[in-house]
Coordinates of C-alpha atoms in Angstrom, one line a residue:
X1269 CA 263.6 125.0 -24.4
X1270 CA 266.1 125.5 -21.6
X1271 CA 269.2 123.9 -23.1
X1272 CA 271.4 125.0 -20.3
X1273 CA 269.3 123.0 -17.9
X1274 CA 269.4 119.9 -20.1
X1275 CA 273.2 120.1 -20.2
X1276 CA 273.4 120.4 -16.4
X1277 CA 271.3 117.4 -15.7
X1278 CA 272.5 115.3 -18.6
X1279 CA 275.1 113.4 -16.5
X1280 CA 272.4 112.4 -14.0
X1281 CA 270.2 111.1 -16.8
X1282 CA 273.2 109.0 -18.2
X1283 CA 273.5 107.4 -14.8
X1284 CA 269.8 106.7 -14.9
X1285 CA 270.1 105.3 -18.4
X1286 CA 272.6 102.7 -17.2
X1287 CA 270.0 101.5 -14.6
X1288 CA 267.5 101.3 -17.5
X1289 CA 270.0 99.2 -19.6
X1290 CA 270.7 96.9 -16.6
X1291 CA 266.9 96.4 -16.1
X1292 CA 266.5 95.7 -19.8
X1293 CA 269.3 93.2 -20.1
X1294 CA 268.5 91.3 -16.9
X1295 CA 264.8 91.2 -17.6
X1296 CA 265.4 90.3 -21.2
X1297 CA 267.6 87.3 -20.3
X1298 CA 264.9 86.2 -17.8
X1299 CA 262.2 86.7 -20.4
X1300 CA 264.1 84.6 -22.9
X1301 CA 264.5 81.8 -20.4
X1302 CA 260.8 82.0 -19.5
X1303 CA 259.9 82.2 -23.2
X1304 CA 261.9 79.1 -24.1
X1305 CA 260.4 77.1 -21.1
X1306 CA 256.9 78.4 -21.9
X1307 CA 257.2 77.5 -25.6
X1308 CA 258.5 74.0 -24.7
X1309 CA 255.6 73.5 -22.3
X1310 CA 253.0 74.8 -24.8
X1311 CA 254.3 72.4 -27.5
X1312 CA 254.7 69.5 -25.1
X1313 CA 252.9 66.2 -25.5
X1314 CA 252.0 66.4 -21.9
X1315 CA 248.6 68.0 -21.2
X1316 CA 249.8 69.0 -17.8
X1317 CA 252.7 71.0 -19.2
X1318 CA 250.5 72.4 -21.9
X1319 CA 248.1 73.6 -19.3
X1320 CA 250.8 75.2 -17.2
X1321 CA 252.2 77.0 -20.3
X1322 CA 248.8 78.2 -21.3
X1323 CA 248.0 79.4 -17.8
X1324 CA 251.2 81.3 -17.5
X1325 CA 250.7 83.1 -20.8
X1326 CA 247.0 83.8 -20.0
X1327 CA 247.7 85.2 -16.5
X1328 CA 250.6 87.4 -17.5
X1329 CA 249.1 88.7 -20.7
X1330 CA 245.7 89.2 -19.2
X1331 CA 246.9 91.5 -16.4
X1332 CA 248.7 94.9 -16.5
X1333 CA 252.5 94.8 -16.0
X1334 CA 252.2 97.5 -13.4
X1335 CA 249.9 95.4 -11.3
X1336 CA 252.4 92.5 -11.6
X1337 CA 255.2 94.9 -10.4
X1338 CA 253.1 96.0 -7.4
X1339 CA 252.2 92.4 -6.5
X1340 CA 255.8 91.4 -6.3
X1341 CA 257.1 94.5 -4.5
X1342 CA 254.3 95.4 -2.2
X1343 CA 252.5 92.0 -1.9
X1344 CA 255.6 89.9 -1.8
X1345 CA 256.4 90.5 1.9
X1346 CA 253.0 89.2 2.9
X1347 CA 254.0 85.7 1.6
X1348 CA 257.6 85.9 2.7
X1349 CA 259.2 87.2 -0.5
X1350 CA 261.4 90.2 0.3
X1351 CA 262.7 92.0 -2.7
X1352 CA 264.2 95.4 -3.2
X1353 CA 262.7 97.7 -5.9
X1354 CA 265.2 96.8 -8.6
X1355 CA 264.9 93.0 -8.0
X1356 CA 261.1 93.2 -8.1
X1357 CA 261.3 95.2 -11.3
X1358 CA 263.6 92.7 -13.0
X1359 CA 261.5 89.8 -12.0
X1360 CA 258.2 91.4 -12.9
X1361 CA 259.3 92.7 -16.3
X1362 CA 261.1 89.4 -17.0
X1363 CA 258.1 87.2 -16.3
X1364 CA 255.9 89.7 -18.2
X1365 CA 257.9 89.8 -21.4
X1366 CA 258.5 86.0 -21.1
X1367 CA 254.8 85.4 -21.8
X1368 CA 255.0 87.4 -25.0
X1369 CA 258.2 85.7 -26.0
X1370 CA 256.6 82.3 -25.3
X1371 CA 254.0 83.0 -28.0
X1372 CA 256.7 84.4 -30.3
X1373 CA 258.9 81.3 -30.0
X1374 CA 255.9 78.9 -30.3
X1375 CA 254.7 80.7 -33.4
X1376 CA 258.1 80.5 -35.1
X1377 CA 258.4 76.8 -34.3
X1378 CA 255.0 75.7 -35.6
X1379 CA 255.5 77.9 -38.7
X1380 CA 258.3 75.6 -39.9
X1381 CA 257.0 73.3 -42.7
X1382 CA 255.7 70.0 -41.2
X1383 CA 257.0 68.2 -44.2
X1384 CA 260.5 68.8 -43.1
X1385 CA 259.8 67.1 -39.7
X1386 CA 258.3 64.2 -41.5
X1387 CA 261.3 63.9 -43.9
X1388 CA 263.8 64.0 -41.0
X1389 CA 261.9 61.3 -39.1
X1390 CA 261.8 59.2 -42.3
X1391 CA 265.6 59.5 -42.4
X1392 CA 265.8 57.9 -39.0
X1393 CA 266.3 61.0 -36.8
X1394 CA 264.7 60.9 -33.4
X1395 CA 262.1 63.5 -32.3
X1396 CA 264.7 65.4 -30.3
X1397 CA 267.3 65.2 -33.1
X1398 CA 264.8 66.5 -35.6
X1399 CA 263.9 69.4 -33.4
X1400 CA 267.5 70.3 -32.6
X1401 CA 269.0 69.9 -36.1
X1402 CA 266.1 70.7 -38.4
X1403 CA 263.3 72.6 -36.8
X1404 CA 265.0 74.8 -34.3
X1405 CA 267.6 76.4 -36.6
X1406 CA 264.9 77.5 -39.0
X1407 CA 262.7 78.6 -36.2
X1408 CA 265.4 80.8 -34.7
X1409 CA 265.8 82.7 -37.9
X1410 CA 262.0 83.3 -38.0
X1411 CA 261.9 84.6 -34.3
X1412 CA 264.7 87.1 -34.4
X1413 CA 262.7 90.0 -35.7
X1414 CA 259.6 89.4 -33.4
X1415 CA 261.9 88.9 -30.4
X1416 CA 263.4 92.2 -31.3
X1417 CA 260.0 93.8 -31.1
X1418 CA 259.5 92.2 -27.7
X1419 CA 262.9 93.6 -26.5
X1420 CA 261.9 97.1 -27.6
X1421 CA 258.6 96.8 -25.7
X1422 CA 260.6 95.7 -22.6
X1423 CA 262.9 98.6 -22.9
X1424 CA 260.0 101.1 -23.0
X1425 CA 258.2 99.0 -20.2
X1426 CA 261.1 99.7 -17.8
X1427 CA 259.5 103.1 -17.3
X1428 CA 256.9 101.3 -15.1
X1429 CA 259.3 100.6 -12.3
X1430 CA 259.4 104.3 -11.6
X1431 CA 256.3 103.6 -9.7
X1432 CA 258.3 101.7 -7.2
X1433 CA 261.1 104.3 -7.0
X1434 CA 263.7 102.6 -9.1
X1435 CA 266.0 105.4 -10.2
X1436 CA 265.8 104.9 -13.9
X1437 CA 265.1 107.3 -16.7
X1438 CA 261.5 108.0 -16.1
X1439 CA 261.9 108.3 -12.3
X1440 CA 264.8 110.7 -12.8
X1441 CA 262.8 112.9 -15.1
X1442 CA 260.0 113.0 -12.6
X1443 CA 262.4 113.8 -9.8
X1444 CA 263.9 116.8 -11.7
X1445 CA 260.5 118.1 -12.7
X1446 CA 259.7 118.5 -9.0
X1447 CA 262.8 120.8 -8.5
X1448 CA 262.9 122.5 -11.8
X1449 CA 259.3 122.8 -12.9
X1450 CA 260.4 122.0 -16.5
X1451 CA 258.4 118.9 -17.5
X1452 CA 259.0 119.4 -21.3
X1453 CA 262.8 119.5 -21.0
X1454 CA 263.0 116.6 -18.6
X1455 CA 260.7 114.2 -20.5
X1456 CA 262.3 115.3 -23.8
X1457 CA 265.7 114.3 -22.5
X1458 CA 264.5 111.0 -21.1
X1459 CA 262.6 110.2 -24.3
X1460 CA 265.7 111.0 -26.4
X1461 CA 267.8 108.6 -24.4
X1462 CA 265.2 105.9 -24.7
X1463 CA 265.2 106.4 -28.4
X1464 CA 269.0 106.0 -28.6
X1465 CA 268.9 102.8 -26.5
X1466 CA 266.2 101.3 -28.7
X1467 CA 268.0 102.5 -31.9
X1468 CA 271.1 100.7 -30.8
X1469 CA 269.2 97.6 -29.9
X1470 CA 267.5 97.7 -33.3
X1471 CA 270.9 97.7 -35.0
X1472 CA 271.9 94.6 -33.0
X1473 CA 268.7 92.8 -34.0
X1474 CA 269.2 93.7 -37.7
X1475 CA 272.8 92.4 -37.5
X1476 CA 271.6 89.1 -36.0
X1477 CA 268.9 88.9 -38.6
X1478 CA 271.4 89.4 -41.5
X1479 CA 273.8 86.8 -40.0
X1480 CA 271.0 84.3 -39.7
X1481 CA 269.9 84.8 -43.2
X1482 CA 273.4 84.0 -44.5
X1483 CA 273.4 80.6 -42.8

């Protein structure tokens, strides 16, 4: 292994890692928003909203994320949507992970014991008050770990935007392979940085899980 080369290119990979982190954070926030709206639609009493939620989940989970990125970036201009590569990556990744988060959140909510809902309604709480004060706090504790898994998948999925030339970790590794002809060193360095990002994210998820367990 050419450690001297790794040391020389390391600063450029750190810059690329910051782009990966930005992609992950922005896409993750969009995904959480989509997941919350999707779960609300899937659990709604309205058949129209349930249909919209189910269609969103089916379409996104039934097609490759890379195709979704290509549709937004390359196909968007045909219907008047002009996005740069970074914006297209954030939107595509956010909408994609949001479909998975929709099912994560819905699963956590429906797993709360129904008898608690019935007891709260018996005490005179409205449907909304029951959900906000009884169901949601318990569901949030149940969804922390699965959402952490979704976030980890999102971080690794940011590598896909290299296909539209976003200068993140994978694209940077590919670019330096072209000039150094050292694929092992470049991908080893990129993979190591991905592992660090995911490890730190895992620590954050574990901290949130412990905090939730104490409440």
